[in-house]
Coordinates of C-alpha atoms in Angstrom, one line a residue:
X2 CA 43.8 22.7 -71.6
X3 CA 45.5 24.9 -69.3
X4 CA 46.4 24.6 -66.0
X5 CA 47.4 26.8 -62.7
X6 CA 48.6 23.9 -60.4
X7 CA 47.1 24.4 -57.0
X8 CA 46.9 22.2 -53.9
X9 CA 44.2 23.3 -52.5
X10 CA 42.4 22.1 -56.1
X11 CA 42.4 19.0 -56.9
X12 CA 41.4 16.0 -59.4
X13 CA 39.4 15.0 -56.2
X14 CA 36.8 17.5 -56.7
X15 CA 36.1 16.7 -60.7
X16 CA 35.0 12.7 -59.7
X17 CA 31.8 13.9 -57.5
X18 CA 30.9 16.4 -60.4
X19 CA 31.0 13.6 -63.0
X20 CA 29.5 11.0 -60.8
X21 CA 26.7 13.4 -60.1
X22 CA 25.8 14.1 -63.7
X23 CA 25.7 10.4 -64.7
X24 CA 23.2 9.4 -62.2
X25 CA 21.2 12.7 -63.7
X26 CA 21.6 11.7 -67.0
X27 CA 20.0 8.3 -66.3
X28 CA 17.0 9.4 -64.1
X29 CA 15.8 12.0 -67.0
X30 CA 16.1 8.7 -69.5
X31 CA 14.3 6.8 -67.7
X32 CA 11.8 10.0 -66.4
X33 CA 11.3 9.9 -70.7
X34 CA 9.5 6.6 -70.7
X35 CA 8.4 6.4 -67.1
X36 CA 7.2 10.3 -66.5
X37 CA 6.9 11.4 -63.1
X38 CA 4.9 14.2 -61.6
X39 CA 8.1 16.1 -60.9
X40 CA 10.8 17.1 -62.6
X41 CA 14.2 15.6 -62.1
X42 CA 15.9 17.4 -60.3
X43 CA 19.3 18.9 -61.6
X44 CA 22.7 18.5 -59.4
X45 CA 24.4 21.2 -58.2
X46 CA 27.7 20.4 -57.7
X47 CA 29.0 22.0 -60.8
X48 CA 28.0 25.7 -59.7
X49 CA 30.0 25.1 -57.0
X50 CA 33.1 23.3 -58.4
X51 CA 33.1 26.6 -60.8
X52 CA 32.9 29.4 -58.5
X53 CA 35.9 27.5 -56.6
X54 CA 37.9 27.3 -59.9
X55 CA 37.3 30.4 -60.4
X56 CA 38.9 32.3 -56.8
X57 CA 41.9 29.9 -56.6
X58 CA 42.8 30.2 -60.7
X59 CA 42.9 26.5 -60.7
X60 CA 41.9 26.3 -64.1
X61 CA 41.8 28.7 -67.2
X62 CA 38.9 31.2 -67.6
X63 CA 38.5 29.5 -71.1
X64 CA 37.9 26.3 -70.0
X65 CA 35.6 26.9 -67.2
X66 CA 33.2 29.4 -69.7
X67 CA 33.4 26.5 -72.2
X68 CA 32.2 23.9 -69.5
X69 CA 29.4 26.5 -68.0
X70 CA 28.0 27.2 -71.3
X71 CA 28.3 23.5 -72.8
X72 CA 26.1 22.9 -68.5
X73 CA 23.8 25.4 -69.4
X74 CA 22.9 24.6 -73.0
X75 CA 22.3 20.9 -71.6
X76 CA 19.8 21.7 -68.9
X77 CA 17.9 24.3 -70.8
X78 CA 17.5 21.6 -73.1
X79 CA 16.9 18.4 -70.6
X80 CA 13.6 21.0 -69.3
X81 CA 12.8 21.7 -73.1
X82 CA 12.1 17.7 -73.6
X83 CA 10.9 17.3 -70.4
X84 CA 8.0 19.8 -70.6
X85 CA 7.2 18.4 -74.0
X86 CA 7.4 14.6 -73.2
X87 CA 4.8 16.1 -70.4
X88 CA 2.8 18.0 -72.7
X89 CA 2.4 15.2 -74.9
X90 CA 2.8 12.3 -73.3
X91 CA 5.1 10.6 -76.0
X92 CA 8.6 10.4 -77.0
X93 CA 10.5 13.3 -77.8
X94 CA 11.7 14.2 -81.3
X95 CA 15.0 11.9 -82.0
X96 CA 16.6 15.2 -83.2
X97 CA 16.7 17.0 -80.3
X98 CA 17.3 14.1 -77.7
X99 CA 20.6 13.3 -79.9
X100 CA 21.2 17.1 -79.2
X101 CA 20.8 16.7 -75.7
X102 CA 22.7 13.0 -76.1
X103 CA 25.7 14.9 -77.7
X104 CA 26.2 18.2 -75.2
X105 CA 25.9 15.6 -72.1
X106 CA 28.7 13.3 -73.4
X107 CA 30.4 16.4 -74.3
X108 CA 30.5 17.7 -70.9
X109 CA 31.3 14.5 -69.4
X110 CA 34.4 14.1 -71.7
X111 CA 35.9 17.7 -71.1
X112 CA 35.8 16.9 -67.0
X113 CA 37.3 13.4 -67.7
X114 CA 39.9 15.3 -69.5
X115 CA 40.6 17.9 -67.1
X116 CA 40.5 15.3 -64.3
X117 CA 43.2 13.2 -66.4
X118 CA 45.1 16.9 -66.5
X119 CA 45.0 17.5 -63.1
X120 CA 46.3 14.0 -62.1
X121 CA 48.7 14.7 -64.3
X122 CA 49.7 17.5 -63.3
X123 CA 49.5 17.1 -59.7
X124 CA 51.8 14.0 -59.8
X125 CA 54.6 16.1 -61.5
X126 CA 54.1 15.4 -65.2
X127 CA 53.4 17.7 -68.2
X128 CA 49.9 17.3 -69.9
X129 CA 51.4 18.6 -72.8
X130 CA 54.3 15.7 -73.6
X131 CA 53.9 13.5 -71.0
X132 CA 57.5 14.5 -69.6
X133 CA 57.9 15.5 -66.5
X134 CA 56.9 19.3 -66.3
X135 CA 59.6 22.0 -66.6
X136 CA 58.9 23.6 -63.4
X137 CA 60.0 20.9 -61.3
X138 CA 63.4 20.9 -63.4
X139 CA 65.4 23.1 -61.3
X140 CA 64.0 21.7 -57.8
X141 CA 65.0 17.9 -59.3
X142 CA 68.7 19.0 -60.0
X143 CA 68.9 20.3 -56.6
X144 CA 67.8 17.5 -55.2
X145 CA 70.6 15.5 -56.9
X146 CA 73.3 18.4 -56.2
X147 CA 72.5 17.4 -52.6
X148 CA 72.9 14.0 -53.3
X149 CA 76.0 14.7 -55.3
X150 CA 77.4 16.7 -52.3
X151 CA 76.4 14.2 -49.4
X152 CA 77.4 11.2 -51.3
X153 CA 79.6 11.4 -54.3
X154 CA 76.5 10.0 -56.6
X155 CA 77.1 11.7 -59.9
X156 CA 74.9 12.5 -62.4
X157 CA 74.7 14.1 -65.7
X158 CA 72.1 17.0 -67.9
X159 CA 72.3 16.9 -71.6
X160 CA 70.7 19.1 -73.7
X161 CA 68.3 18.0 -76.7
X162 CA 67.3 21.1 -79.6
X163 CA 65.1 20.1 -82.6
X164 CA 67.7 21.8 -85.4
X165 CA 65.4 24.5 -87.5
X166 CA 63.0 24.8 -84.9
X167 CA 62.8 28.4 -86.1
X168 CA 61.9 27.6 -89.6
X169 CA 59.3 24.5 -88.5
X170 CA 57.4 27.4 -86.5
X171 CA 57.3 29.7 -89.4
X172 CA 56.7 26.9 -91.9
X173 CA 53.3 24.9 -89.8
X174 CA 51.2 26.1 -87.8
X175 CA 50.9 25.2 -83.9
X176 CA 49.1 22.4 -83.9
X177 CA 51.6 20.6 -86.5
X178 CA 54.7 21.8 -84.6
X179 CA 52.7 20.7 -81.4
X180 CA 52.6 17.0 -83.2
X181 CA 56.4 17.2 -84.2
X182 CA 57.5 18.1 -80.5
X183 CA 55.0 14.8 -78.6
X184 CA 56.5 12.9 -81.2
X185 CA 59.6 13.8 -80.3
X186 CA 59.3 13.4 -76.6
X187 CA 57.9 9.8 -77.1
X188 CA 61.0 9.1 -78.3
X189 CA 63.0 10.4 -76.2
X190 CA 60.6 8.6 -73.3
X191 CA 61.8 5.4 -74.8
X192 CA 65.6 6.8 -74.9
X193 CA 65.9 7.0 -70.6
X194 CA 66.0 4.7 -68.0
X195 CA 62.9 4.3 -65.8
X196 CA 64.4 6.5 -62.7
X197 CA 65.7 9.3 -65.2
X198 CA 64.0 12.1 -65.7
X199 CA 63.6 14.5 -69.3
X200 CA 61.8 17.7 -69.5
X201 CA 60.4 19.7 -72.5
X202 CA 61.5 23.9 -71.8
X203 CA 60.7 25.4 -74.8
X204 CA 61.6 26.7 -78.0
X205 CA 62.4 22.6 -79.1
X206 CA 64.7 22.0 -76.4
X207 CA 64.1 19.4 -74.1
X208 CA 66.5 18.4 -71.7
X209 CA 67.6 15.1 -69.9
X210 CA 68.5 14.9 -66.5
X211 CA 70.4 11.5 -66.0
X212 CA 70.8 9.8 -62.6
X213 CA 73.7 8.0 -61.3
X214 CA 76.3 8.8 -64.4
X215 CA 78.3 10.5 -65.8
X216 CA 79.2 12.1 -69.2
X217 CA 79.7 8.4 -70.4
X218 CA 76.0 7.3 -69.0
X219 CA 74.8 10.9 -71.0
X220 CA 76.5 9.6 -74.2
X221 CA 74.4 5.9 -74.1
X222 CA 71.1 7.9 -73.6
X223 CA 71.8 10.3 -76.4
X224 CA 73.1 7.0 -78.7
X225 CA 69.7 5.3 -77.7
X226 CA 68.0 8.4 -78.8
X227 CA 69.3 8.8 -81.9
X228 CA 68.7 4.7 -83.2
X229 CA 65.4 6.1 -82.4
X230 CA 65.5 9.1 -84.6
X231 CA 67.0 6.9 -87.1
X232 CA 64.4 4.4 -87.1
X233 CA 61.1 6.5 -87.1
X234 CA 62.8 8.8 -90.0
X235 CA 60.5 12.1 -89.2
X236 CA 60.2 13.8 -92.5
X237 CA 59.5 17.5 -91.8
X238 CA 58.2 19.8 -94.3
X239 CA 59.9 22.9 -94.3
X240 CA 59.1 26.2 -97.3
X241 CA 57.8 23.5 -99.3
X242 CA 60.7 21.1 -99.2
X243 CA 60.8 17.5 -97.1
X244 CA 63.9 17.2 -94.7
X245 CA 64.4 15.1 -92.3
X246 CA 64.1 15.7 -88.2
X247 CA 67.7 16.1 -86.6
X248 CA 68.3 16.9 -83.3
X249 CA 71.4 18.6 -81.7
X250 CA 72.9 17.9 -78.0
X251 CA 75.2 19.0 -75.8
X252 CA 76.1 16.6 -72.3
X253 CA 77.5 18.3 -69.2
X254 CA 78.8 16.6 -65.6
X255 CA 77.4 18.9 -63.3
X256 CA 80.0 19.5 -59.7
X257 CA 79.8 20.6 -56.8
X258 CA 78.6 24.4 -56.6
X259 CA 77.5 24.6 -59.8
X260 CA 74.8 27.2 -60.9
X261 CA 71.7 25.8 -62.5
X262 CA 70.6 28.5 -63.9
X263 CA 74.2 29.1 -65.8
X264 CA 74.5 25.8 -66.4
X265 CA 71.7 25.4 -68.9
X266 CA 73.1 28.8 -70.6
X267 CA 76.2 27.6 -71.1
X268 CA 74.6 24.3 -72.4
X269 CA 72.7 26.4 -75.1
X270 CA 75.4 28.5 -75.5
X271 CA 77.7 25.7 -76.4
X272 CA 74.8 24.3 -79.0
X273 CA 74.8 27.9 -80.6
X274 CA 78.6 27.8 -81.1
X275 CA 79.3 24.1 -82.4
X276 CA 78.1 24.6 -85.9
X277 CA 76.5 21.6 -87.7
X278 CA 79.0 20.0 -89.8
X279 CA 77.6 16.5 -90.8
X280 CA 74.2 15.4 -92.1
X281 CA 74.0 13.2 -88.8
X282 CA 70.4 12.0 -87.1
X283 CA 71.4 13.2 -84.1
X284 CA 74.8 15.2 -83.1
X285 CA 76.5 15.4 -79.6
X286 CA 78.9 17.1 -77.9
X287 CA 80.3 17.4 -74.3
X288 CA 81.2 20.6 -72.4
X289 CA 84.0 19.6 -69.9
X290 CA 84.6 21.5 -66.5
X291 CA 87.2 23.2 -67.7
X292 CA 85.1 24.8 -70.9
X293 CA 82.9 25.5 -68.4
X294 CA 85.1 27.9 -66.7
X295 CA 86.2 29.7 -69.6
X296 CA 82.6 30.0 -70.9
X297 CA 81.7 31.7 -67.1
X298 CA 85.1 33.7 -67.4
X299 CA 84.5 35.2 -70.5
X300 CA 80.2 35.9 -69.5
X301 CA 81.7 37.3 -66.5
X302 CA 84.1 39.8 -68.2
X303 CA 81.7 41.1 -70.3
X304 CA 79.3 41.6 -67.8
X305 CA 81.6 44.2 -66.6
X306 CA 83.2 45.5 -69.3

């Protein structure tokens, strides 16, 4: 389900929408064995929710089409059974109430879904993994720059790759490699401390920002990460042939000054130039200050040469 996060949307405007529809839903059962003279009447806070989804880009165009036609079909049908329960003055055909049953739980799922989405992503979490969502990444690192600045609290980013991600793409399609990559971030969910904070980018990299350590504090995540790894034994199927998930990472002591931006090249740059050279779960290595340097050095030179 995507999302455009918006403040001036919020999860607050799905609950009134739902709410109205239940209350609906059980006034037209009841209107089936009890009819009245009139018709129930249908609520209209949907129309509106819609139309305000629509000028703030709140929600995708998909999902709000799916939703208005899933509304439509339901109430086009709710007067279909009302007129003939009038008509006839018995039950209506078990058929089409399931019909009607099916679309209104339907409907009622998707905004439960979307609200669930919204909270979600309103309280800084990705739908998607359950991590907290990439955008707030570069914000949260400044915040603990600050912090590192103002009172000497250090703190650490490692970098997490999913080795072959290249050939898993070509070999599944998305939804499989979608499965692979939650998978993945549960466990790495269960590899932090409470008050850390991992991210999933893209491309199989997910990245851990870790709170009040250091390269050693990095090291103990990436260790409880890979017992994990080692203990669920993901078995990947890749051109026909079972291999097992192995991850690659690379753990770097941010200081003072440092670019955040760079930083995280230099993190996948180091990845890209350490070569795999054991059959290893998971493999780690550090990037020091002082490669750090020559890494930015030797960027900087080409730049200009």
């Amino acid at each position: 389900m995507s999302l455009s996060y918006n403040k001036k949307f919020s999860w607050l405007n799905i609950a009134p929408i739902i709410g109205d529809h239940i209350l609906w839903y059980n006034d037209f059962v009841e209107s089936l064995f009890y009819p009245a003279s009139e018709m129930v009447s249908k609520p209209k806070s949907f129309e509106a929710w819609s139309a305000d989804a629509k000028s703030d880009d709140s929600v995708s165009p998909e999902d709000i089409s799916r939703l208005a036609a899933q509304h439509q079909e339901l109430f086009t049908l709710a007067d279909k059974i009302q007129n003939l329960v009038k008509q006839s003055a018995q039950k209506p055909p078990a058929e089409l109430f399931q019909n009607l049953k099916q679309i209104y739980e339907e409907f009622i799922m998707f905004m439960q879904r979307l609200e669930h989405d919204l909270i979600m992503e309103e309280s800084g979490y990705d739908t998607f993994t359950g991590l907290r969502n990439a955008k707030y990444f570069k914000g949260d690192v400044l915040r603990e720059m600050d912090r590192l600045e103002r009172q000497g609290r250090s703190f650490c980013v490692a970098l997490a790759r999913i080795d072959r991600y290249d050939a898993l793409q070509k070999s599944l399609n998305a939804e499989e490699v979608e499965a692979y990559l939650k998978l993945v971030a549960e466990l790495i969910k269960l590899s932090v401390r409470s008050f850390d904070d991992a991210y999933y980018m893209q491309n199989g990299e997910f990245v851990l920002s870790l709170k009040q350590t250091g390269v050693s504090g990095g090291f103990s995540a990436l260790d409880r990460l890979r017992k994990q790894l080692e203990q669920k034994s993901i078995i990947m199927s890749l051109g026909g042939q079972e291999t097992l998930l192995t991850m690659s990472c690379c753990v770097s002591e941010p200081i003072s000054g440092d670019d955040i931006d760079q930083l995280l090249k230099n993190l996948r740059g180091n990845l890209d130039d350490n070569k795999r050279e054991t059959d290893a779960i998971l493999e780690y290595y550090e990037m020091s200050p002082l490669q750090r340097f020559i890494k930015e050095e030797s960027s900087s030179r080409s730049s200009m040469s």
